[in-house]
Coordinates of C-alpha atoms and ligand atoms in Angstrom, one line a residue:
M169 CA -112.1 356.3 -86.8
E170 CA -112.8 360.0 -86.8
L171 CA -111.4 362.7 -88.8
K172 CA -108.3 364.1 -87.2
F173 CA -106.3 367.1 -88.3
R174 CA -103.3 367.4 -86.0
R175 CA -101.1 369.7 -87.9
N176 CA -103.5 371.1 -90.5
P177 CA -106.8 372.1 -89.1
N178 CA -107.4 373.5 -92.6
Y179 CA -106.3 370.5 -94.5
Q180 CA -108.1 371.7 -97.6
S181 CA -106.0 374.8 -97.9
L182 CA -103.0 372.5 -98.6
R183 CA -104.2 372.1 -102.1
S184 CA -103.2 375.7 -102.8
E185 CA -100.0 375.4 -100.7
M186 CA -98.6 372.2 -101.8
T187 CA -95.2 372.8 -100.3
D188 CA -96.7 372.7 -96.8
E189 CA -96.2 369.8 -94.5
P190 CA -96.9 366.9 -94.7
F191 CA -96.7 366.8 -98.5
F192 CA -93.4 368.7 -98.6
M193 CA -91.9 366.4 -96.0
D194 CA -93.1 363.5 -98.0
R195 CA -91.5 364.8 -101.2
R196 CA -88.3 365.5 -99.4
K197 CA -88.2 362.0 -98.0
L198 CA -88.8 360.6 -101.5
L199 CA -86.0 362.6 -102.9
A200 CA -83.6 361.6 -100.1
T201 CA -84.3 357.9 -100.7
G202 CA -84.3 358.1 -104.4
G203 CA -87.9 356.8 -104.6
A204 CA -89.0 359.8 -106.8
L205 CA -86.0 359.6 -109.1
G206 CA -85.8 357.4 -112.2
A207 CA -85.0 353.9 -111.0
G208 CA -81.4 353.3 -111.3
S209 CA -80.2 356.8 -111.7
I210 CA -78.3 356.9 -108.5
L211 CA -78.2 353.2 -107.8
G212 CA -75.3 352.1 -109.9
A213 CA -73.0 354.2 -107.8
L214 CA -74.0 352.7 -104.5
P215 CA -72.5 349.5 -103.0
A216 CA -75.4 347.1 -102.2
C217 CA -74.8 347.3 -98.5
S218 CA -75.4 351.0 -98.2
E219 CA -78.9 350.9 -99.6
P220 CA -81.4 352.2 -97.2
Q221 CA -83.6 349.1 -96.8
G222 CA -86.8 349.2 -98.6
A223 CA -86.3 352.6 -100.1
I224 CA -84.2 352.1 -103.3
A225 CA -85.4 350.5 -106.5
A226 CA -82.6 348.0 -107.0
P227 CA -84.0 344.5 -107.2
A228 CA -81.2 342.3 -106.0
N229 CA -82.5 339.3 -107.9
A230 CA -85.2 338.2 -110.3
S231 CA -87.8 337.6 -107.5
A232 CA -87.4 341.0 -106.0
H233 CA -90.3 343.4 -106.6
P234 CA -90.0 347.1 -107.4
A235 CA -89.2 349.3 -104.4
P236 CA -91.6 352.0 -103.2
G237 CA -91.8 354.8 -105.8
A238 CA -90.3 352.9 -108.7
K239 CA -92.0 353.4 -112.0
L240 CA -94.3 350.7 -113.1
A241 CA -95.6 349.9 -116.6
A242 CA -99.3 349.2 -116.7
K243 CA -102.0 348.9 -119.3
K244 CA -105.0 351.2 -118.8
A245 CA -108.0 349.1 -118.0
A246 CA -111.6 350.1 -118.7
Y247 CA -112.3 351.2 -115.2
A248 CA -112.6 354.9 -115.1
V249 CA -114.4 357.6 -113.0
S250 CA -115.9 360.8 -114.4
D251 CA -114.7 362.8 -111.4
T252 CA -111.2 364.3 -111.2
T253 CA -108.4 362.1 -110.1
T254 CA -107.1 363.0 -106.6
V255 CA -103.8 364.8 -106.6
E256 CA -101.0 362.4 -105.9
E257 CA -99.7 364.4 -102.9
A258 CA -103.1 364.1 -101.2
F259 CA -103.2 360.3 -101.7
N260 CA -99.6 360.0 -100.4
G261 CA -100.0 362.4 -97.5
Y262 CA -103.5 361.9 -96.2
C263 CA -103.6 358.2 -95.1
N264 CA -105.1 355.8 -92.7
F265 CA -102.5 353.2 -91.6
Y266 CA -102.8 352.9 -87.9
E267 CA -99.7 350.7 -87.7
F268 CA -97.8 354.0 -88.1
G269 CA -100.1 356.1 -85.9
T270 CA -103.7 357.4 -85.9
D271 CA -103.1 360.8 -87.5
K272 CA -103.6 361.2 -91.2
D273 CA -99.9 362.3 -91.7
D274 CA -98.3 359.6 -89.4
P275 CA -98.1 357.0 -92.2
A276 CA -96.3 359.5 -94.6
D277 CA -94.0 360.6 -91.8
K278 CA -93.1 357.2 -90.5
G279 CA -93.7 354.8 -93.4
F280 CA -90.1 354.9 -94.4
L281 CA -89.4 352.7 -91.3
L282 CA -91.2 349.8 -93.1
K283 CA -88.7 347.7 -95.0
T284 CA -90.6 346.1 -97.9
Q285 CA -87.7 344.1 -99.4
P286 CA -87.6 341.1 -99.0
W287 CA -91.2 340.4 -98.4
Q288 CA -93.0 337.2 -97.8
I289 CA -96.7 336.3 -98.0
K290 CA -97.7 333.2 -96.1
V291 CA -100.6 331.3 -97.4
E292 CA -102.6 329.3 -94.8
G293 CA -105.8 327.4 -94.4
E294 CA -108.1 325.7 -96.9
S295 CA -105.7 325.7 -99.9
D296 CA -103.8 323.2 -102.0
A297 CA -100.9 325.6 -102.4
L298 CA -99.9 326.4 -98.8
G299 CA -96.5 328.0 -98.3
N300 CA -94.5 331.2 -98.5
Y301 CA -94.6 333.4 -101.5
A302 CA -92.6 336.4 -102.8
V303 CA -94.7 339.3 -104.2
K304 CA -93.7 338.3 -107.7
D305 CA -94.9 334.8 -107.2
L306 CA -98.4 336.2 -106.7
V307 CA -98.5 339.2 -108.9
D308 CA -97.6 339.0 -112.6
F309 CA -95.8 342.3 -113.2
S310 CA -96.0 341.8 -116.9
K311 CA -99.8 342.0 -116.7
L312 CA -100.2 345.1 -114.5
E313 CA -103.4 347.1 -115.2
E314 CA -104.2 350.7 -114.2
R315 CA -107.7 351.0 -112.8
V316 CA -109.2 354.3 -111.7
Y317 CA -111.5 353.6 -108.8
R318 CA -113.5 355.6 -106.3
H319 CA -112.1 355.2 -102.8
R320 CA -114.6 355.9 -100.0
C321 CA -113.5 355.9 -96.3
V322 CA -116.1 355.1 -93.7
E323 CA -115.2 358.5 -92.2
A324 CA -117.1 360.1 -95.1
W325 CA -114.2 361.4 -97.2
S326 CA -113.3 360.1 -100.6
M327 CA -110.6 360.1 -103.3
V328 CA -110.3 358.9 -106.9
V329 CA -107.2 356.8 -107.3
P330 CA -105.4 355.3 -110.3
W331 CA -104.3 352.0 -108.8
V332 CA -101.9 349.7 -110.5
G333 CA -102.1 345.9 -109.9
V334 CA -103.9 342.7 -110.9
P335 CA -107.3 341.3 -110.3
L336 CA -107.5 339.6 -106.9
S337 CA -109.0 336.6 -108.7
S338 CA -105.7 336.1 -110.6
V339 CA -103.8 335.9 -107.3
I340 CA -106.4 333.5 -105.7
A341 CA -106.2 331.2 -108.7
K342 CA -102.5 330.7 -108.0
L343 CA -103.3 329.8 -104.4
K344 CA -105.7 326.9 -105.3
P345 CA -108.4 327.3 -102.6
K346 CA -110.1 324.1 -101.7
A347 CA -113.9 323.7 -102.2
T348 CA -114.1 324.1 -98.4
A349 CA -112.7 327.7 -98.7
K350 CA -115.7 330.0 -98.3
Y351 CA -113.9 333.1 -97.2
V352 CA -110.5 334.6 -97.5
Q353 CA -108.8 336.6 -94.8
F354 CA -105.9 339.1 -95.4
E355 CA -103.5 340.0 -92.7
T356 CA -101.1 343.0 -92.5
L357 CA -97.5 342.6 -91.4
L358 CA -97.1 343.1 -87.6
D359 CA -93.6 344.4 -86.7
K360 CA -93.3 346.6 -83.7
K361 CA -89.9 347.9 -84.7
M362 CA -91.0 349.0 -88.2
M363 CA -94.5 350.0 -87.3
P364 CA -94.4 352.2 -84.2
G365 CA -98.2 352.5 -84.0
T366 CA -98.4 348.8 -83.1
R367 CA -96.7 349.4 -79.8
L368 CA -100.0 350.8 -78.6
P369 CA -103.1 348.7 -78.4
V370 CA -105.2 350.8 -80.8
L371 CA -106.4 347.8 -82.6
D372 CA -106.0 344.1 -81.9
W373 CA -102.9 343.7 -84.1
P374 CA -102.2 342.3 -86.7
Y375 CA -104.8 344.1 -88.8
V376 CA -107.0 341.5 -90.4
E377 CA -109.8 341.8 -93.0
G378 CA -111.8 339.3 -94.9
L379 CA -114.2 338.7 -97.8
R380 CA -116.6 336.0 -98.8
M381 CA -115.0 334.0 -101.6
D382 CA -117.5 335.2 -104.2
E383 CA -116.7 338.8 -103.3
A384 CA -113.0 338.1 -103.6
M385 CA -113.5 336.7 -107.1
N386 CA -115.6 339.7 -108.2
E387 CA -114.1 341.5 -111.2
L388 CA -113.6 344.7 -109.1
A389 CA -111.6 343.1 -106.3
F390 CA -108.0 344.1 -106.9
I391 CA -104.5 343.6 -105.6
A392 CA -102.6 346.9 -105.9
V393 CA -98.8 347.0 -106.1
G394 CA -98.8 350.6 -107.2
A395 CA -100.7 353.9 -107.8
Y396 CA -100.1 356.9 -110.0
G397 CA -97.8 354.8 -112.2
K398 CA -95.4 353.9 -109.4
A399 CA -94.9 351.1 -106.9
L400 CA -96.9 351.8 -103.7
L401 CA -95.3 353.9 -101.0
Q402 CA -95.2 352.4 -97.6
Q403 CA -98.0 354.7 -96.3
N404 CA -100.4 353.3 -98.9
G405 CA -99.7 349.6 -98.2
A406 CA -96.5 348.6 -100.0
P407 CA -95.6 346.2 -101.4
L408 CA -99.2 344.9 -101.9
R409 CA -102.7 345.6 -100.6
T410 CA -106.2 344.8 -101.5
V411 CA -108.5 347.4 -103.2
L412 CA -112.3 346.9 -102.9
P413 CA -113.9 350.0 -104.3
W414 CA -117.5 349.1 -103.4
K415 CA -116.6 348.8 -99.7
Y416 CA -115.5 351.2 -97.1
G417 CA -111.7 351.8 -97.2
F418 CA -111.0 349.9 -94.0
K419 CA -112.0 346.6 -95.7
A420 CA -108.8 346.9 -97.7
T421 CA -105.7 345.4 -96.1
K422 CA -102.4 347.2 -96.5
S423 CA -98.9 345.5 -96.6
I424 CA -100.3 342.0 -96.7
A425 CA -98.2 339.3 -95.0
K426 CA -100.7 336.5 -94.8
I427 CA -103.6 335.2 -96.9
R428 CA -105.7 332.6 -95.1
F429 CA -108.6 330.6 -96.7
T430 CA -111.3 329.7 -94.2
A431 CA -114.5 327.8 -94.0
N432 CA -116.1 330.3 -91.6
E433 CA -116.4 334.0 -91.6
P434 CA -113.0 335.3 -90.5
K435 CA -112.4 338.0 -87.8
T436 CA -111.9 341.5 -89.0
A437 CA -110.0 344.2 -87.2
W438 CA -112.6 347.0 -87.0
N439 CA -115.4 344.5 -86.3
K440 CA -113.4 343.2 -83.3
A441 CA -112.9 346.8 -82.1
N442 CA -116.5 347.9 -82.4
A443 CA -119.0 345.4 -83.9
N444 CA -121.8 347.9 -83.5
E445 CA -120.2 350.3 -85.9
Y446 CA -118.2 348.2 -88.3
G447 CA -119.7 345.1 -89.8
F448 CA -118.2 342.3 -91.9
Y449 CA -119.7 343.5 -95.2
S450 CA -119.2 347.3 -94.9
N451 CA -120.4 348.0 -98.4
V452 CA -120.7 351.6 -99.1
N453 CA -124.3 352.5 -98.5
P454 CA -125.6 356.1 -98.4
K455 CA -128.8 354.9 -96.8
V456 CA -127.2 353.2 -93.8
S457 CA -125.8 355.7 -91.4
H458 CA -122.8 355.1 -89.2
P459 CA -124.1 355.2 -85.6
R460 CA -122.3 358.5 -85.2
W461 CA -122.6 360.2 -88.6
S462 CA -124.5 360.1 -91.9
Q463 CA -123.1 358.3 -94.9
A464 CA -125.3 360.1 -97.4
S465 CA -122.5 362.3 -98.7
E466 CA -118.7 362.6 -98.6
R467 CA -115.9 365.2 -98.5
V468 CA -113.8 365.1 -101.6
I469 CA -110.1 365.1 -100.7
G470 CA -107.5 366.5 -103.1
G471 CA -109.9 367.2 -106.0
K472 CA -110.5 370.2 -108.1
G473 CA -113.8 371.4 -106.8
G474 CA -112.7 373.9 -104.1
F475 CA -112.0 373.5 -100.5
N476 CA -115.4 372.3 -99.4
E477 CA -116.3 370.0 -102.2
R478 CA -118.8 367.4 -101.3
R479 CA -120.5 364.8 -103.3
N480 CA -123.4 362.5 -102.7
T481 CA -122.4 359.0 -101.9
E482 CA -123.6 356.4 -104.3
M483 CA -124.9 352.9 -103.5
F484 CA -121.9 350.5 -103.5
N485 CA -119.8 353.6 -104.2
G486 CA -121.1 353.7 -107.8
Y487 CA -120.4 350.0 -108.5
E488 CA -123.9 348.6 -108.1
K489 CA -123.8 347.1 -111.6
Q490 CA -120.8 345.0 -110.8
V491 CA -121.6 343.9 -107.3
A492 CA -125.3 344.2 -106.4
S493 CA -125.9 340.5 -107.4
L494 CA -123.5 339.4 -104.6
Y495 CA -126.0 340.6 -102.1
A496 CA -129.2 339.7 -103.7
G497 CA -131.8 338.8 -101.0
M498 CA -129.7 340.1 -98.2
D499 CA -130.9 342.7 -95.8
L500 CA -128.2 345.4 -96.2
E501 CA -129.2 347.2 -93.0
K502 CA -128.7 344.0 -91.0
N503 CA -125.7 342.9 -92.9
Y504 CA -123.9 346.3 -92.6
Ligands
MTE142 N1 -103.1 347.5 -92.1 C1 -104.0 348.5 -92.3 N2 -104.7 348.5 -93.4 C2 -105.6 349.6 -93.6 C3 -105.8 350.6 -92.6 C4 -105.0 350.5 -91.4 O1 -105.0 351.3 -90.5 N3 -104.1 349.4 -91.3 N4 -106.7 351.6 -92.8 C5 -107.8 351.3 -93.7 C6 -108.6 352.5 -94.0 S1 -109.6 353.1 -92.8 C7 -108.6 353.1 -95.2 S2 -109.7 354.3 -95.6 C8 -107.6 352.7 -96.2 C9 -106.8 353.9 -96.6 O2 -105.9 353.7 -97.7 P1 -105.0 354.9 -98.2 O3 -104.4 355.5 -97.0 O4 -104.1 354.3 -99.1 O5 -106.0 355.9 -98.9 O6 -106.7 351.7 -95.8 C10 -107.3 350.7 -95.0 N5 -106.3 349.6 -94.7
MO143 MO1 -111.1 354.3 -93.9

């Protein structure tokens, strides 16, 4: 995981030229699919069978969740960040989602291939509620919250994102973990047709991540179904993903297809790829360097502060108050 700028060696200049690729591409794609239009505006006219799969906000039945880009109603929660919110185009256009390719603009370019309707989440392991669930079975769309969180990638860049979703604890409560469930593992969909990046052995697919149960139940742990007031676009992990603001971004699992409760520490994708560089905990920590770079500061993506804005990285990404107790007595250098 290193910074890569295939098309835009001066990525930052995009902020003054917002019609450049990839953002322009992304907008055009949205318009073409109706995702950026008011839900329903062009839908009534279309016969159901002509709908581009996963692109149009036309829930076929009550259990269907909003399609990528559909507007979501959410109540503002008390999680805010003093720094400027990242411009939406940067959040949508500068992504890590290796299932679509390893360049930052691959997910925005190819995400439209991912059909997010219908969607099933399979629950496995130490649970009294095993089975297959629709997104709406797990996420109560009448209780959506907007939470503005810091988002810190292990590659030393950051954003500030207004997520829309529900506490992860509310989802876990529906899944009745047994007392033997000490961890929870999240798994991303693996579909070689819809995710061209998975045809290459970049990671040991499917992408898996995990948390200790008490981490998963922490108030900050969030299941996002949206951002910027709209249902997540594919590149950001539609239809649902985890958000764990005190951890490096790769601990979040996009486009979740399985949730597995386990007695033992589950495997995680980047730890399998390089255990020396990516630990199970991966809490944001400015004092513990990545073996190949410092984590003391971060490059601010899509903010207001000029093209080379940096900020100092905070312990637990600024969420020490909420999460420090989870790691009391642990050596955070050993448990990186
Ligand atoms: N399935 C899957 N989930 C993933 C990734 C990925 O490549 N595949 N990348 C991770 C990384 S490194 C980061 S920083 C965040 C990026 O989320 P964003 O693109 O929505 O900002 O997603 C994480 N979740
Ligand atoms: Mo990341």
